[in-house]
Amino acid sequence: MPDQTSNRLKKHTNEILNLWEQRTWEEVKAAKNQKSLALRDSLPEYLLKLAEALSGTIDRTAARNRMDKIELTRLGKKHGMERANSMHYTIDQLIMEYHILRQVICDVMDKDQILTPTELEVIVCSIEQAVSDAATEFSENMEVFAKKAALEDELRETVRSRDEFLSIVSHELKTPLTSLKLEAEMLLKYTDDGVKKIKKNRDFANHVNNQISRLSHLIDYIVDFGRIRAGNYRFEFEKVNINDVISEVIEKSDNIFQAFKLAPPEFICHGDAMVQIDKVKIEQVINNILTNAIKYGRGRPISIEVFVQNNEVEIIVRDQGMGIDPTSLDRIFKRFERAISPNEVTGLGLGLYITKEILSAHEGRIWVESQLGRGSDFHFTLPTADMNH
Ligand code: ADP
């Protein structure tokens, strides 16, 4: 190959760069945002390499060819990475840039003297190699950037919900404490005696007891949450009858139902089964869902149904309360997530998260069916215990 073509390419490098830049600005959308220097990127170096490839006098040893290939790959990759970095580019636009380059080089070179088929092949092969290197690098980087962007979004979301959680926690802990302090101050001032005094003292004691229960319940949630996050939430499994467990929880929560002036929930068993569970934690699950049914149930009747099928127990807690917005149905099982403002009903947004964690440690599932204003059905499942164990 005579050196003439190589020299012609060097001579026309500026013209090629200018024409390419002009067409790229016009035809490639993402290029419009690029300044000349960034747009050209490693193109001048690439054209120099192409001129060398077209030279007939350079000694073409295997080692020299290998070095050239490595250098071309480096340039292609650099270009691909730059474009991925710019965030506006798509892979089609990147390929389009090389397509324009091939046309511009051929047009400019053909003006002086038509390129021979061999020269044309060198140019086309070189550009194909560059476009393939650039495209590979581009895709790899885009994947990394997409993952990074998703991680950053997740991080922002975690920080947002943590901040919101902290403000809810302080509010929640403060409310019973303020109330306790007030009660204690009144108790100190109270001087009346006789029957009235005894009754009043019992009311105070009851109130103090309720507020302390509320505080210790909130603290239990926070402690459990910490254990789950630290990966040391422990379970002790035993084989028990699921209907017995539910009956016990209903019995124990009698005082809450009374406090809300509600009849105990209707308990309907369509089946009976043994389950291998951590009894205390599954009681906590039933209790959480039941307490929510009371809290969000607008004082309307609540029921619990049990079904046994396909080696699984399914328990449904139904209320006829405020219901849940369809867009929040999945979200409420995540930590700190609530589908309601703290002014309406108080809560930490941890109960269902802990509930879901407990159930998944039992290979159980939980989901909710709900209609706004009509009520919610919380379903959860537990595998039945294998009778041989
Ligand atoms: P908390 O009740 O402390 O906010 P949970 O994790 O127990 O936290 O519940 C998360 C959210 O799910 C609640 O804030 C509420 O918006 C919604 N929710 C839970 N149970 C019910 C229910 N039975 N009816 C309506 N909304 C509910």
PDB file of C-alpha atoms in Angstrom, residues 182-308:
ATOM      1  CA  LEU A 182     -49.093  14.578  84.143  1.00  0.00           C
ATOM      2  CA  GLU A 183     -50.744  11.657  85.926  1.00  0.00           C
ATOM      3  CA  ALA A 184     -47.882  11.458  88.434  1.00  0.00           C
ATOM      4  CA  GLU A 185     -48.122  15.190  89.167  1.00  0.00           C
ATOM      5  CA  MET A 186     -51.877  14.922  89.712  1.00  0.00           C
ATOM      6  CA  LEU A 187     -51.351  11.917  91.964  1.00  0.00           C
ATOM      7  CA  LEU A 188     -48.968  14.005  94.113  1.00  0.00           C
ATOM      8  CA  LYS A 189     -51.463  16.858  94.366  1.00  0.00           C
ATOM      9  CA  TYR A 190     -54.473  14.668  95.004  1.00  0.00           C
ATOM     10  CA  THR A 191     -55.568  14.907  98.638  1.00  0.00           C
ATOM     11  CA  ASP A 192     -59.142  13.652  98.719  1.00  0.00           C
ATOM     12  CA  ASP A 193     -59.751  10.582 100.853  1.00  0.00           C
ATOM     13  CA  GLY A 194     -62.268   7.768 101.339  1.00  0.00           C
ATOM     14  CA  VAL A 195     -63.867   5.609  98.611  1.00  0.00           C
ATOM     15  CA  LYS A 196     -63.497   8.322  96.019  1.00  0.00           C
ATOM     16  CA  LYS A 197     -59.757   8.396  96.601  1.00  0.00           C
ATOM     17  CA  ILE A 198     -59.431   4.607  96.204  1.00  0.00           C
ATOM     18  CA  LYS A 199     -61.387   4.702  92.925  1.00  0.00           C
ATOM     19  CA  LYS A 200     -59.323   7.616  91.649  1.00  0.00           C
ATOM     20  CA  ASN A 201     -56.086   5.868  92.594  1.00  0.00           C
ATOM     21  CA  ARG A 202     -57.171   2.730  90.745  1.00  0.00           C
ATOM     22  CA  ASP A 203     -57.929   4.813  87.638  1.00  0.00           C
ATOM     23  CA  PHE A 204     -54.505   6.425  87.884  1.00  0.00           C
ATOM     24  CA  ALA A 205     -52.820   3.060  88.361  1.00  0.00           C
ATOM     25  CA  ASN A 206     -54.724   1.671  85.360  1.00  0.00           C
ATOM     26  CA  HIS A 207     -53.726   4.579  83.207  1.00  0.00           C
ATOM     27  CA  VAL A 208     -50.082   4.394  84.296  1.00  0.00           C
ATOM     28  CA  ASN A 209     -50.115   0.653  83.611  1.00  0.00           C
ATOM     29  CA  ASN A 210     -51.547   1.164  80.091  1.00  0.00           C
ATOM     30  CA  GLN A 211     -49.024   3.860  79.252  1.00  0.00           C
ATOM     31  CA  ILE A 212     -46.131   1.712  80.480  1.00  0.00           C
ATOM     32  CA  SER A 213     -47.410  -1.226  78.383  1.00  0.00           C
ATOM     33  CA  ARG A 214     -47.556   1.077  75.397  1.00  0.00           C
ATOM     34  CA  LEU A 215     -43.992   2.278  75.983  1.00  0.00           C
ATOM     35  CA  SER A 216     -42.610  -1.208  76.490  1.00  0.00           C
ATOM     36  CA  HIS A 217     -44.458  -2.380  73.341  1.00  0.00           C
ATOM     37  CA  LEU A 218     -42.791   0.400  71.325  1.00  0.00           C
ATOM     38  CA  ILE A 219     -39.402  -0.474  72.782  1.00  0.00           C
ATOM     39  CA  ASP A 220     -39.956  -4.195  71.951  1.00  0.00           C
ATOM     40  CA  TYR A 221     -40.539  -3.189  68.316  1.00  0.00           C
ATOM     41  CA  ILE A 222     -37.312  -1.185  68.231  1.00  0.00           C
ATOM     42  CA  VAL A 223     -35.336  -3.990  69.915  1.00  0.00           C
ATOM     43  CA  ASP A 224     -36.730  -6.615  67.489  1.00  0.00           C
ATOM     44  CA  PHE A 225     -35.987  -4.342  64.572  1.00  0.00           C
ATOM     45  CA  GLY A 226     -32.373  -3.936  65.744  1.00  0.00           C
ATOM     46  CA  ARG A 227     -32.009  -7.710  66.097  1.00  0.00           C
ATOM     47  CA  ILE A 228     -33.399  -8.354  62.612  1.00  0.00           C
ATOM     48  CA  ARG A 229     -31.049  -5.795  61.064  1.00  0.00           C
ATOM     49  CA  ALA A 230     -28.076  -7.190  62.990  1.00  0.00           C
ATOM     50  CA  GLY A 231     -28.960 -10.721  61.842  1.00  0.00           C
ATOM     51  CA  ASN A 232     -29.409 -12.153  65.334  1.00  0.00           C
ATOM     52  CA  TYR A 233     -33.137 -12.577  65.567  1.00  0.00           C
ATOM     53  CA  ARG A 234     -33.354 -16.078  67.073  1.00  0.00           C
ATOM     54  CA  PHE A 235     -36.176 -18.612  66.877  1.00  0.00           C
ATOM     55  CA  GLU A 236     -37.044 -21.592  69.062  1.00  0.00           C
ATOM     56  CA  PHE A 237     -39.326 -24.003  67.273  1.00  0.00           C
ATOM     57  CA  GLU A 238     -41.862 -26.353  68.841  1.00  0.00           C
ATOM     58  CA  LYS A 239     -44.803 -28.338  67.526  1.00  0.00           C
ATOM     59  CA  VAL A 240     -48.178 -26.863  68.519  1.00  0.00           C
ATOM     60  CA  ASN A 241     -51.783 -26.747  67.383  1.00  0.00           C
ATOM     61  CA  ILE A 242     -52.404 -23.532  65.448  1.00  0.00           C
ATOM     62  CA  ASN A 243     -56.009 -23.092  66.621  1.00  0.00           C
ATOM     63  CA  ASP A 244     -54.887 -23.339  70.263  1.00  0.00           C
ATOM     64  CA  VAL A 245     -52.324 -20.599  69.640  1.00  0.00           C
ATOM     65  CA  ILE A 246     -54.921 -18.305  68.031  1.00  0.00           C
ATOM     66  CA  SER A 247     -57.436 -18.930  70.851  1.00  0.00           C
ATOM     67  CA  GLU A 248     -54.796 -18.005  73.434  1.00  0.00           C
ATOM     68  CA  VAL A 249     -53.951 -14.758  71.645  1.00  0.00           C
ATOM     69  CA  ILE A 250     -57.644 -13.842  71.442  1.00  0.00           C
ATOM     70  CA  GLU A 251     -58.009 -14.513  75.151  1.00  0.00           C
ATOM     71  CA  LYS A 252     -54.929 -12.490  76.081  1.00  0.00           C
ATOM     72  CA  SER A 253     -56.039  -9.514  73.992  1.00  0.00           C
ATOM     73  CA  ASP A 254     -59.412  -9.354  75.701  1.00  0.00           C
ATOM     74  CA  ASN A 255     -58.429  -6.190  77.631  1.00  0.00           C
ATOM     75  CA  ILE A 256     -57.521  -4.352  74.388  1.00  0.00           C
ATOM     76  CA  PHE A 257     -60.898  -5.264  72.870  1.00  0.00           C
ATOM     77  CA  GLN A 258     -62.577  -4.022  76.014  1.00  0.00           C
ATOM     78  CA  ALA A 259     -60.573  -0.790  75.962  1.00  0.00           C
ATOM     79  CA  PHE A 260     -61.810  -0.186  72.394  1.00  0.00           C
ATOM     80  CA  LYS A 261     -65.331  -1.229  73.447  1.00  0.00           C
ATOM     81  CA  LEU A 262     -65.248  -4.070  70.933  1.00  0.00           C
ATOM     82  CA  ALA A 263     -66.573  -7.623  71.091  1.00  0.00           C
ATOM     83  CA  PRO A 264     -63.811 -10.270  70.845  1.00  0.00           C
ATOM     84  CA  PRO A 265     -63.142 -11.354  67.240  1.00  0.00           C
ATOM     85  CA  GLU A 266     -65.260 -14.096  65.731  1.00  0.00           C
ATOM     86  CA  PHE A 267     -63.027 -17.175  65.355  1.00  0.00           C
ATOM     87  CA  ILE A 268     -64.009 -19.488  62.481  1.00  0.00           C
ATOM     88  CA  CYS A 269     -62.025 -22.737  62.005  1.00  0.00           C
ATOM     89  CA  HIS A 270     -62.389 -24.488  58.642  1.00  0.00           C
ATOM     90  CA  GLY A 271     -59.618 -26.899  59.606  1.00  0.00           C
ATOM     91  CA  ASP A 272     -57.121 -27.786  62.276  1.00  0.00           C
ATOM     92  CA  ALA A 273     -53.395 -28.537  62.053  1.00  0.00           C
ATOM     93  CA  MET A 274     -50.129 -28.890  63.919  1.00  0.00           C
ATOM     94  CA  VAL A 275     -47.421 -26.385  63.033  1.00  0.00           C
ATOM     95  CA  GLN A 276     -43.699 -26.234  63.864  1.00  0.00           C
ATOM     96  CA  ILE A 277     -43.288 -22.666  65.110  1.00  0.00           C
ATOM     97  CA  ASP A 278     -41.659 -20.294  67.551  1.00  0.00           C
ATOM     98  CA  LYS A 279     -44.850 -19.918  69.569  1.00  0.00           C
ATOM     99  CA  VAL A 280     -43.996 -16.563  71.156  1.00  0.00           C
ATOM    100  CA  LYS A 281     -43.132 -15.016  67.801  1.00  0.00           C
ATOM    101  CA  ILE A 282     -46.199 -16.369  65.991  1.00  0.00           C
ATOM    102  CA  GLU A 283     -48.328 -15.048  68.859  1.00  0.00           C
ATOM    103  CA  GLN A 284     -46.645 -11.718  68.190  1.00  0.00           C
ATOM    104  CA  VAL A 285     -47.599 -12.005  64.485  1.00  0.00           C
ATOM    105  CA  ILE A 286     -51.268 -12.671  65.274  1.00  0.00           C
ATOM    106  CA  ASN A 287     -51.224  -9.964  67.898  1.00  0.00           C
ATOM    107  CA  ASN A 288     -49.720  -7.381  65.512  1.00  0.00           C
ATOM    108  CA  ILE A 289     -52.300  -8.065  62.809  1.00  0.00           C
ATOM    109  CA  LEU A 290     -55.134  -8.162  65.329  1.00  0.00           C
ATOM    110  CA  THR A 291     -54.021  -4.906  66.983  1.00  0.00           C
ATOM    111  CA  ASN A 292     -53.889  -3.254  63.552  1.00  0.00           C
ATOM    112  CA  ALA A 293     -57.403  -4.535  62.810  1.00  0.00           C
ATOM    113  CA  ILE A 294     -58.505  -2.792  66.005  1.00  0.00           C
ATOM    114  CA  LYS A 295     -56.453   0.372  65.403  1.00  0.00           C
ATOM    115  CA  TYR A 296     -57.534   0.829  61.798  1.00  0.00           C
ATOM    116  CA  GLY A 297     -60.864  -1.018  62.078  1.00  0.00           C
ATOM    117  CA  ARG A 298     -63.082   1.968  62.971  1.00  0.00           C
ATOM    118  CA  GLY A 299     -64.695   0.048  65.843  1.00  0.00           C
ATOM    119  CA  ARG A 300     -66.336  -2.465  63.504  1.00  0.00           C
ATOM    120  CA  PRO A 301     -66.381  -6.275  64.043  1.00  0.00           C
ATOM    121  CA  ILE A 302     -63.235  -8.317  63.378  1.00  0.00           C
ATOM    122  CA  SER A 303     -62.983 -11.994  62.487  1.00  0.00           C
ATOM    123  CA  ILE A 304     -60.264 -14.636  62.215  1.00  0.00           C
ATOM    124  CA  GLU A 305     -60.601 -17.583  59.850  1.00  0.00           C
ATOM    125  CA  VAL A 306     -58.396 -20.649  59.540  1.00  0.00           C
ATOM    126  CA  PHE A 307     -58.112 -22.858  56.429  1.00  0.00           C
ATOM    127  CA  VAL A 308     -55.909 -25.926  56.030  1.00  0.00           C
TER     128      VAL A 308
END
